XYZ file of C-alpha atoms in Angstrom:
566
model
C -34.655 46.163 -37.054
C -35.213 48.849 -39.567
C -36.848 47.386 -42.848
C -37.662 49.055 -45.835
C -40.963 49.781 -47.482
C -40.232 46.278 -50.425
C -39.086 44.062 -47.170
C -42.551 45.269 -45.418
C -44.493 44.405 -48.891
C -42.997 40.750 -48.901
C -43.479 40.354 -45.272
C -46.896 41.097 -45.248
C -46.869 39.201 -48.564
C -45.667 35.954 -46.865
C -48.518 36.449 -43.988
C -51.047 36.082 -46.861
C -49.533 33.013 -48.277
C -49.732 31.227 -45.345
C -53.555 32.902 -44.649
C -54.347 30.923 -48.247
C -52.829 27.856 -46.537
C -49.490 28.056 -48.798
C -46.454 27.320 -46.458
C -43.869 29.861 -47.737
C -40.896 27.386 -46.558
C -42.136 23.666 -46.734
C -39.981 20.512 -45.565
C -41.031 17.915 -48.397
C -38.456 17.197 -50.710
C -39.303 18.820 -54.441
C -37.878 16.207 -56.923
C -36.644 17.808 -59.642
C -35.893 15.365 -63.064
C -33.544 17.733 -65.020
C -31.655 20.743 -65.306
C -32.008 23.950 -67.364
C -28.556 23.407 -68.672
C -29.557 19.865 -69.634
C -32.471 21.052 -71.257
C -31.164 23.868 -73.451
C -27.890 21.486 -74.681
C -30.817 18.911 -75.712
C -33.513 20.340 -76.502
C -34.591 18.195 -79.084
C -34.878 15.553 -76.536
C -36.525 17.340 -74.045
C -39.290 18.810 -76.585
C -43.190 17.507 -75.755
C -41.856 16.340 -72.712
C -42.782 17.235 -68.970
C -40.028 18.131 -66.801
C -40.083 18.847 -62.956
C -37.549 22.339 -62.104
C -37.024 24.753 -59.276
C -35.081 27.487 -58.844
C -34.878 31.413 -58.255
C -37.871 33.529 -59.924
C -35.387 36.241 -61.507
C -37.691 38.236 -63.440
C -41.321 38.497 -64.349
C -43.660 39.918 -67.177
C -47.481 39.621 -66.214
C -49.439 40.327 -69.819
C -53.217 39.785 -68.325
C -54.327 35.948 -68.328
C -50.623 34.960 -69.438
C -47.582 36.042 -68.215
C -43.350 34.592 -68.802
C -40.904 34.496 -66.180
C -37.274 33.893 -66.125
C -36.304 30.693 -63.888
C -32.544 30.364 -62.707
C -31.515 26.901 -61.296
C -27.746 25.782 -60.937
C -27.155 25.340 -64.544
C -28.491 28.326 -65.846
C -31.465 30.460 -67.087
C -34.578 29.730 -68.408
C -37.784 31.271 -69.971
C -40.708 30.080 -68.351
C -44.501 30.401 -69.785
C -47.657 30.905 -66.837
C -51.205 30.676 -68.554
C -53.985 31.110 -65.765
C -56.245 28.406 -67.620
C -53.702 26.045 -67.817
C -52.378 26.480 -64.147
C -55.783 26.978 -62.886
C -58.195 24.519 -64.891
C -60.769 24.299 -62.506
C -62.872 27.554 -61.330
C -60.228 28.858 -58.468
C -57.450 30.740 -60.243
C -55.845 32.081 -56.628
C -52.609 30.182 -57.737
C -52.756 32.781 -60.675
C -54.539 35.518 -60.227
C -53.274 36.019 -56.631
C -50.176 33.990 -55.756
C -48.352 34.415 -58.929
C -48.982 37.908 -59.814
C -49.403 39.386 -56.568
C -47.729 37.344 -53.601
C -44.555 36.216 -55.246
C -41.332 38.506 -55.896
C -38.195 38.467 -58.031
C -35.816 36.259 -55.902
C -38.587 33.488 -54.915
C -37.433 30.174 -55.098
C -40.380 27.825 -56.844
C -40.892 24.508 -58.268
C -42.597 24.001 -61.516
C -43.824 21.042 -63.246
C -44.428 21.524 -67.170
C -44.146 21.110 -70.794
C -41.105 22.167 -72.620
C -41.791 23.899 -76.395
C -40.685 26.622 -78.175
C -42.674 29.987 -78.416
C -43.457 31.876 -81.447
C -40.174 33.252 -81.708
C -38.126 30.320 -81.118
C -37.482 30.725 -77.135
C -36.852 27.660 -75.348
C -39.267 27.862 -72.748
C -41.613 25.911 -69.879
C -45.407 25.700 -70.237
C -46.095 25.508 -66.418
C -48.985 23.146 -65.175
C -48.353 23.298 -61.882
C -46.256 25.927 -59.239
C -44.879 24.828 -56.271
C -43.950 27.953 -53.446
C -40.168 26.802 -52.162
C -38.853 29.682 -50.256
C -40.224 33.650 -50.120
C -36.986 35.775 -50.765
C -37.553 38.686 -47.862
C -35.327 41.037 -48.987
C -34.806 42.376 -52.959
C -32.131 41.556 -55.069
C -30.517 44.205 -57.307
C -32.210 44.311 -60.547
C -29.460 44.312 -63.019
C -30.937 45.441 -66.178
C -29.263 44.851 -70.050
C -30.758 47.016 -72.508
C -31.379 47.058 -76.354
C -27.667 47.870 -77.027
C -25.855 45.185 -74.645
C -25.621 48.383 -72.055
C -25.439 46.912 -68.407
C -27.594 48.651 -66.193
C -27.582 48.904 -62.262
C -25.063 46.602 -61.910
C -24.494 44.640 -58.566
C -20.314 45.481 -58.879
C -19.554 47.303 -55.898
C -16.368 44.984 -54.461
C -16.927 45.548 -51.177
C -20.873 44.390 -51.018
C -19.509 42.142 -53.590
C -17.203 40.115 -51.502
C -19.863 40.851 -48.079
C -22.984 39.256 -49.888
C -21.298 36.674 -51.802
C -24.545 35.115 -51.855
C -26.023 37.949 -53.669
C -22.930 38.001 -56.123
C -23.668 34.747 -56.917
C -27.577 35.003 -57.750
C -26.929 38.344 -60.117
C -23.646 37.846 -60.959
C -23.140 34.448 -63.612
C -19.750 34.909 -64.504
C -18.827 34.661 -60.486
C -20.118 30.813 -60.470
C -18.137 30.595 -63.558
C -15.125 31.080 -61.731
C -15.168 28.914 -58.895
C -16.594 26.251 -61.015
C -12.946 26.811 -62.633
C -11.348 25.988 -59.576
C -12.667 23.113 -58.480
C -11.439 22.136 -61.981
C -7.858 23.440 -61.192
C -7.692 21.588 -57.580
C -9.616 18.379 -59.148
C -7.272 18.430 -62.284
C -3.958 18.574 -59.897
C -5.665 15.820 -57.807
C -6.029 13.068 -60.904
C -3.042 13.816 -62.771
C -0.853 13.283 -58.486
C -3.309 10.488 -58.039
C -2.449 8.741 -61.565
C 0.934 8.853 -60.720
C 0.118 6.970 -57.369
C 1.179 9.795 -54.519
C -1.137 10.004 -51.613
C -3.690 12.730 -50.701
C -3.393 13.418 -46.649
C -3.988 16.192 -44.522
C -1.697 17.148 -41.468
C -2.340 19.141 -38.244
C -4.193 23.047 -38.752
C -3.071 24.093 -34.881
C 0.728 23.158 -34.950
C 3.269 23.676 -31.425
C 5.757 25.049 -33.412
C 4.709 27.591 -37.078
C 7.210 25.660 -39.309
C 7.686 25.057 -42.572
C 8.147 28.876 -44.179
C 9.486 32.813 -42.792
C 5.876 34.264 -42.202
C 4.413 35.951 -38.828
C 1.750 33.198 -37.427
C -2.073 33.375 -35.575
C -1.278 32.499 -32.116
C -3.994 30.921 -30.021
C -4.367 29.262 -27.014
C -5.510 25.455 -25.845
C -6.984 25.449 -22.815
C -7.258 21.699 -21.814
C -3.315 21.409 -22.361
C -2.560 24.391 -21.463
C 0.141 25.375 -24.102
C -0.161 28.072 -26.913
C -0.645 26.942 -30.585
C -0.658 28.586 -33.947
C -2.443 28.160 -36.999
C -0.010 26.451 -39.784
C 2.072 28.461 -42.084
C 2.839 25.892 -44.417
C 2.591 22.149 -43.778
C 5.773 21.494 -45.412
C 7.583 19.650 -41.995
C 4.557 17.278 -41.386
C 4.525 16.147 -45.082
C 8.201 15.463 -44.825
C 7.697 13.780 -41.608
C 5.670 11.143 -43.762
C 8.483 10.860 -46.235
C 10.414 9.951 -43.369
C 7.577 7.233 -42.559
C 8.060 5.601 -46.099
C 5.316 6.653 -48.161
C 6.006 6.800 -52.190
C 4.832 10.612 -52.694
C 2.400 12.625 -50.659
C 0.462 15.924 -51.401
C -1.904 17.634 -49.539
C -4.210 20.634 -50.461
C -3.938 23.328 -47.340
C -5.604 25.978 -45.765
C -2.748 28.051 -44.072
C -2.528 31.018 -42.838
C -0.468 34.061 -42.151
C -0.732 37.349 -39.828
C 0.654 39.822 -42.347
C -0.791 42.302 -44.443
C -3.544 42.361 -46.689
C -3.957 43.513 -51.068
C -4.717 42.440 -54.298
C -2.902 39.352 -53.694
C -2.666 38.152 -50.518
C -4.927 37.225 -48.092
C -4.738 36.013 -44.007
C -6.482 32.227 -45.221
C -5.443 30.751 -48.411
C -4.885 27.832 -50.295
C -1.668 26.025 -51.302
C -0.699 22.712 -52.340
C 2.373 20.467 -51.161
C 3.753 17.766 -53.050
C 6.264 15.556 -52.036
C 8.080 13.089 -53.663
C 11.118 10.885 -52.633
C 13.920 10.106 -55.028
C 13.499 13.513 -57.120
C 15.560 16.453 -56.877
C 14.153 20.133 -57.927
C 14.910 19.575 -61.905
C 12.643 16.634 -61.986
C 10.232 19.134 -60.219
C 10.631 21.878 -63.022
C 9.857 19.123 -66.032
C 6.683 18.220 -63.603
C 5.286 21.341 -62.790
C 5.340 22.374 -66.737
C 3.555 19.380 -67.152
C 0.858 19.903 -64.435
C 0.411 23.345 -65.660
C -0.338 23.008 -69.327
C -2.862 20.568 -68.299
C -4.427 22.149 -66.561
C -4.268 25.299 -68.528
C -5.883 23.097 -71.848
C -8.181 21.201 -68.886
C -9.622 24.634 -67.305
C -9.593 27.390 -70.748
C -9.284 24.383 -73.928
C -5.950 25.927 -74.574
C -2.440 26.398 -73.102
C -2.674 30.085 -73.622
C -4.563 32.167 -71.499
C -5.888 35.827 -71.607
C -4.441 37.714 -68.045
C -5.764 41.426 -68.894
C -4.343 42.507 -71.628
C -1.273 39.444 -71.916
C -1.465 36.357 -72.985
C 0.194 33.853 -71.200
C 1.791 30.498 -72.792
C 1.744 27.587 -70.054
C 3.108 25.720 -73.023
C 6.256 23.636 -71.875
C 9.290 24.042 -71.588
C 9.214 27.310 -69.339
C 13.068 29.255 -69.419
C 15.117 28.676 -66.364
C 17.136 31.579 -64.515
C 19.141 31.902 -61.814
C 17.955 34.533 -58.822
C 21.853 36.106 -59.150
C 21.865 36.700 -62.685
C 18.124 38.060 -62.851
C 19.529 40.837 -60.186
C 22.685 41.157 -62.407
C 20.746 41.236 -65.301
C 17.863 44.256 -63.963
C 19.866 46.255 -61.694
C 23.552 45.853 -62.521
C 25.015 44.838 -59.707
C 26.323 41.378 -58.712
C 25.642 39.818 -55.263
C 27.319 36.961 -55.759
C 30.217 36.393 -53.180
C 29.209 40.484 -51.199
C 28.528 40.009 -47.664
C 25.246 41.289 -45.370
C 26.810 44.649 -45.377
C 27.366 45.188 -48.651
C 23.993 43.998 -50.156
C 22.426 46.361 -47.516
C 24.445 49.009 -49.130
C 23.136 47.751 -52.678
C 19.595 47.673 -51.322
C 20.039 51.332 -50.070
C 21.345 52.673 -53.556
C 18.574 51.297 -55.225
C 16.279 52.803 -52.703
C 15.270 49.780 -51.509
C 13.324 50.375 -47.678
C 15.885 48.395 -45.414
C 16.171 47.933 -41.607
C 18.603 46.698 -39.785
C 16.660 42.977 -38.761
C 17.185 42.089 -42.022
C 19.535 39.328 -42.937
C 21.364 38.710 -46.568
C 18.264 36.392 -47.284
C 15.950 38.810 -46.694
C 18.093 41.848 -48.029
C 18.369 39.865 -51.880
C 14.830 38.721 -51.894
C 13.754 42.294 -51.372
C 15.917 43.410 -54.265
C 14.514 40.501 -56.925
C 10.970 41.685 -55.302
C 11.248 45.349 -56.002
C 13.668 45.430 -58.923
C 13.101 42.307 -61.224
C 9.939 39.682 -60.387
C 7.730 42.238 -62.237
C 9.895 41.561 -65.151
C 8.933 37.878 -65.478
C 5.299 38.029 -67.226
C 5.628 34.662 -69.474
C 6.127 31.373 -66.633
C 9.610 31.218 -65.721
C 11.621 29.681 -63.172
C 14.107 31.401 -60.594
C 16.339 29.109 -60.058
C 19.285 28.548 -57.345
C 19.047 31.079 -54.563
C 21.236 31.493 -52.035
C 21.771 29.438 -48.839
C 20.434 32.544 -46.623
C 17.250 32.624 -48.552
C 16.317 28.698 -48.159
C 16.909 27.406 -44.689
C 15.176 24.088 -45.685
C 16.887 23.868 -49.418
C 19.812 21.240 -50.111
C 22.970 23.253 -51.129
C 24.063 23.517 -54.794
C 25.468 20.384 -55.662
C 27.850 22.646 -58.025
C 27.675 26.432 -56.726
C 29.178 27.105 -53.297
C 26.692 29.481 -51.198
C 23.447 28.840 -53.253
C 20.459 25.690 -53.282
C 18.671 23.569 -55.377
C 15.768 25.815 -55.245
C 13.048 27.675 -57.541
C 10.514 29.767 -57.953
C 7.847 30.155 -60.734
C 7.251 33.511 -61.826
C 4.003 33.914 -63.689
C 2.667 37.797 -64.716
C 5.107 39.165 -62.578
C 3.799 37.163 -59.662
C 5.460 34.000 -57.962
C 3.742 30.853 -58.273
C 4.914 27.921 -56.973
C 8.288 27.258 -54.491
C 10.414 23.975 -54.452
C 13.649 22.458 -53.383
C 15.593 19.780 -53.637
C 14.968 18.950 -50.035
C 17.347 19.129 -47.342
C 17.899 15.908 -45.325
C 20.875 16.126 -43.952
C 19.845 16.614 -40.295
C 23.151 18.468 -38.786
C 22.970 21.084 -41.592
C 19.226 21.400 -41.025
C 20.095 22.016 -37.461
C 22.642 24.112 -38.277
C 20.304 26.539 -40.924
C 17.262 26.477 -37.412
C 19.822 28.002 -35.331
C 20.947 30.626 -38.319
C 17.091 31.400 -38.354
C 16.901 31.800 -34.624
C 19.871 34.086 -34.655
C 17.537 35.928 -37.085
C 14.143 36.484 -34.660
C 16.639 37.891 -32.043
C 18.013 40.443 -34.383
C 14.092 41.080 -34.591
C 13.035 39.299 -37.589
C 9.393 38.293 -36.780
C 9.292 35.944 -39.787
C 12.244 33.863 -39.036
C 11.730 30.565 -38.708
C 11.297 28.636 -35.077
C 13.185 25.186 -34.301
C 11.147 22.489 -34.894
C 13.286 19.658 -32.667
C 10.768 17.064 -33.466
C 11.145 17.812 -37.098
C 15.007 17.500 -36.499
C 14.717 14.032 -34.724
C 12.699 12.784 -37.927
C 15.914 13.900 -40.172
C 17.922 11.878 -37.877
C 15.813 8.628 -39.118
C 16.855 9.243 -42.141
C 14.712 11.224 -44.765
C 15.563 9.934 -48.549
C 16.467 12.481 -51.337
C 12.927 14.232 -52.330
C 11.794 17.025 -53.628
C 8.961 19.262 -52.692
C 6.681 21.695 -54.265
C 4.235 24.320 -52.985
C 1.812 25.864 -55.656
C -0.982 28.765 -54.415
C -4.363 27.807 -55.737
C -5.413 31.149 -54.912
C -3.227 32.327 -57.267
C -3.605 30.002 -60.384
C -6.867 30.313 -59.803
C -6.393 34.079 -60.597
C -4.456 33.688 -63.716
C -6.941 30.507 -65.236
C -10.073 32.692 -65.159
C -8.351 36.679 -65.705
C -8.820 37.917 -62.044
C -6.293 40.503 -60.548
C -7.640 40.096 -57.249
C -7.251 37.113 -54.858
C -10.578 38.539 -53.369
C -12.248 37.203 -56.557
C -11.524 33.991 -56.272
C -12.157 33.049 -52.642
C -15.583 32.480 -51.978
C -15.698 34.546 -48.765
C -12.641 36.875 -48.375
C -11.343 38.594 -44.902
C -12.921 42.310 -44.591
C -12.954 44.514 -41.798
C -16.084 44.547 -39.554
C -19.373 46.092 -41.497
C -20.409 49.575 -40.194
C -23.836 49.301 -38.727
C -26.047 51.783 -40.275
C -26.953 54.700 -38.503
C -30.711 55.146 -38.372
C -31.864 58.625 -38.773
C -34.915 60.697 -38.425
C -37.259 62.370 -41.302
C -35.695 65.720 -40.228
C -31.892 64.345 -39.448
C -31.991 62.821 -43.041
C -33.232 66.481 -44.761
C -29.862 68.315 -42.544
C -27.908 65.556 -43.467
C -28.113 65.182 -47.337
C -27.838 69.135 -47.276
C -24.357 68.463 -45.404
C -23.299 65.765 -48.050
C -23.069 68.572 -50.560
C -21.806 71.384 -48.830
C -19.142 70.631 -45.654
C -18.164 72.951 -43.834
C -21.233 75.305 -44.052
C -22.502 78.061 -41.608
C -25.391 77.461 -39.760
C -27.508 79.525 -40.025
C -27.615 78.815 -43.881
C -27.984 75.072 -43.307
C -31.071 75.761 -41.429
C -32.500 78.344 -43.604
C -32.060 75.423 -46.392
C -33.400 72.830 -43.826
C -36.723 74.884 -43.874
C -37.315 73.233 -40.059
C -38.882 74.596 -36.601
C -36.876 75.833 -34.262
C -38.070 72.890 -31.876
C -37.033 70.062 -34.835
C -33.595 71.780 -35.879
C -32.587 71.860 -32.329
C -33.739 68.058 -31.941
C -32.178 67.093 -35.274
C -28.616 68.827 -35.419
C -28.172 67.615 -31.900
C -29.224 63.836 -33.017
C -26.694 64.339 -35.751
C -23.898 65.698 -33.494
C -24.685 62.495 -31.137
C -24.304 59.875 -34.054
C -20.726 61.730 -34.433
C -22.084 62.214 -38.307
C -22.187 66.362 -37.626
C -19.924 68.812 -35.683
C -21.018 72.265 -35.262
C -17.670 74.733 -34.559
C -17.601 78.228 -32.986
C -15.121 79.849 -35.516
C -13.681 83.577 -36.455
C -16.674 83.767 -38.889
C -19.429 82.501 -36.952
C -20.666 79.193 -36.392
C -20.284 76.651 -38.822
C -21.867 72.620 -39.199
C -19.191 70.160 -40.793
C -20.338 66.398 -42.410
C -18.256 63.997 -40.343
C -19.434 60.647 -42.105
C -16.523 61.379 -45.386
């Protein structure tokens, strides 16, 4: 393990703690009687009075015999005051002299009992009596720095070792906690207001027999004990129904499901959705709900019904407009699908350069055309109402229009938000719409749905009129706290494997950062400019050419070294 010359400094660091007797990671519990956030919102209550904290060490300014720190618990961020005499009474002053200005680091974790008062100039701060060594941080955090002028400065913001080191986001990072404080608020503000309406929080099976419930390409895995393949849910839509079926009054369930498809701004393999359904309802009841759910949750999370999304504001505000799929298409591209067959919306799709291939069904074909020509359109929450029968294989049919369903969409910023129905439950025309789909996956459609027969035999028990509702926390979670990327608000997103450094030589290091700014260059200039032996340029371009970071090529004009690591 290759460690750098700070990690070496708090290793050797942490040998000398314990050589003073000071176990770097002790077992007792540290009881700690408030919080800085506590503190700071009352100070006038906390004043003269000794408190008991701990948290991360996340800065440091040693001014002889006294010295302020910055302490960072939970809550928030806190001066801290360290006066040797006061830490140290009696005649040793190691806690001091050496533990505190020489053996601890920015990113230790400490507990400190004190005095709270204000300093000179008015800073709520922490007159330590005693220091308490919780946990020696091995490695260094970035140091972001804010200068005189607000100017942020070395800034831990790269997204990739963002979303790797989440823990690191989190210490240096405030307003990263800030979100995902937000969504627990989101998930726990959908659970009261379901909960106060009596509907029942469940959960349902993760490895399902049969990927039901939505058109998505599913994780296959394999049990061993039973011997049969399974797949990681899609949706949990056919379970929850199943319960319908079994009598309950309303059941919702917040779900991790997940889908083998591509990856961007916003989507993700593992995400988050909640299902709600409720028995008796049909998919207008659902609108006038979900408009309620959302502006309070809107006013619950922000304080207001409008929210900032970059540079829009959106209004969760009921009533939200309501507009069909068919007219939206009308409406943005001209042309009217209503009543055209597969072969002429494929036609459509073509003219309006829509990427088609011939799996594709009508379903598929017109949600394409509302995905590449219209849902961008739809910034303010709206619904999309009433799609057709090909789009919504487990949708009741329009009670009024022949060929379309009782379903919806909400489109918020351009982005869809939540899917309902008014369910189907009549079992022969379910049966019917799973063999439709299956007619699909052997055209080649890998996101056609499969036939769930158990599902079916449920149906045939009778399932009462309900509707249902799935709404992506991911996603709301995005638009309540201004994030255009799902990978912002998911605590640890999906990457691709980290690269392992490379470790390199003294000499391999001077060839390569010559190569980072010139690539191709010839040879024999690279090693003039290296300014090695013979004996170490031989060893070092042939270490580089090993590591598959160098090439060297025999050209026309001689030979020339190219930087293979871009």
């Amino acid at each position: 393990m290759h460690l750098s010359e700070q990690e070496l400094v708090r290793r050797e660091s942490l040998k000398k703690l314990r050589e003073l007797g000071i176990e770097p990671y002790p077992a007792a519990e540290f009881k700690v009687s408030a919080n800085i956030k506590n503190i700071l919102d009352n100070f006038e209550n906390y004043e003269g009075k000794e408190v008991q904290l701990a948290g991360r060490m996340m800065s440091r300014r040693i001014m002889g015999k006294a010295s302020f720190a910055e302490l960072k618990d939970a809550y928030g961020r806190m001066q801290i005051y360290v006066n040797r005499d006061e830490l140290c009474p009696g005649e040793d002053k190691t806690m001091y002299n050496t533990v505190f200005k020489k053996l601890l680091d920015i990113g230790d974790i400490i507990g400190i009992k004190g005095e709270v008062f204000k300093t000179q100039v008015g800073e709520p701060s922490i007159n330590v009596k005693e220091l308490t060594v919780l946990a020696k941080s091995l490695k260094p955090l970035p140091v972001v720095k804010v200068d005189a002028d607000g100017k942020v400065h070395d800034a831990f913001s790269d997204p990739e070792l963002r979303y790797r080191q989440r823990y690191v986001d989190l210490i240096v990072n405030d307003k990263v906690k800030d979100t995902f404080i937000k969504r627990s608020k989101i998930i726990n503000t959908m659970r009261n207001f379901f909960n106060e309406k009596g509907y029942l929080e469940v959960e349902t099976p993760v490895l399902q027999p049969i990927p039901g419930g939505a058109a998505a390409r599913p994780f296959i895995t394999h049990h061993n004990a039973l011997d049969i393949p399974l797949y990681l849910r899609i949706a949990n839509e056919l379970y929850l129904k199943r319960l319908i079926v079994g009598g309950f009054d309303g059941v919702y369930e917040f779900a991790k499901d997940f889908r083998n498809e591509g990856m961007d701004k916003t989507h993700n393999p593992e995400f988050t959705v909640m299902e709600l359904y409720v028995p008796y309802k049909d998919y207008n009841w659902m609108m006038n709900m979900t408009e309620e759910l959302l502006e309070k949750i809107a006013v619950e999370v922000t304080g207001d019904s409008k929210v900032k999304m970059g540079d829009k504001i959106i209004d969760f505000k009921a009533p939200y407009p309501r507009v069909p799929i068919l007219e939206a298409i009308k409406t943005h591209t001209g042309y009217d699908l209503y009543d055209k067959d597969e072969k002429e919306i494929m036609e459509i799709a073509k003219k309006l350069d829509i990427e088609v291939d011939e799996t594709m069904g009508k379903g598929k074909l017109i949600d394409e055309i509302f995905g590449e020509k219209c849902e961008h359109n739809y910034i303010q929450p709206t619904f999309i109402t009433d799609y057709p029968k090909e789009m919504s294989p487990l949708t009741k049919a329009h009670r009024e229009k022949a060929g379309l369903t009782e379903r919806f969409e909400l489109m918020v910023n351009g982005k869809e938000l939540a899917n309902a129905y008014s369910e189907l439950n009549d079992p022969i025309d379910q049966r019917e719409r799973f063999e439709e789909q299956l007619k699909l996956s052997e055209k080649g459609d890998d996101e056609a749905m499969f036939i769930d027969q158990d599902f079916l035999r449920a149906l045939e028990y009778g399932m009462p009129p309900t509707s249902g509702i799935g709404i992506g926390i991911d996603r709301l979670t995005m638009f309540m706290t201004d994030n255009d990327s799902i990978q912002e608000v998911l605590f640890f997103p999906q990457m691709k494997p980290e690269k392992k450094a490379i470790e390199l030589t003294d000499d391999e290091k001077v060839i390569f950062e010559l190569l980072k700014k010139q690539s191709p260059v010839e040879l024999k200039t690279l090693k003039e400019q290296a300014g090695l032996s013979n004996k170490k340029w031989d060893k070092s371009i042939k270490g580089l050419t090993k590591k598959k970071l160098a090439k060297v090529e025999n050209t026309a004009n001689g030979l020339f070294v190219s930087n293979l690591s871009s």
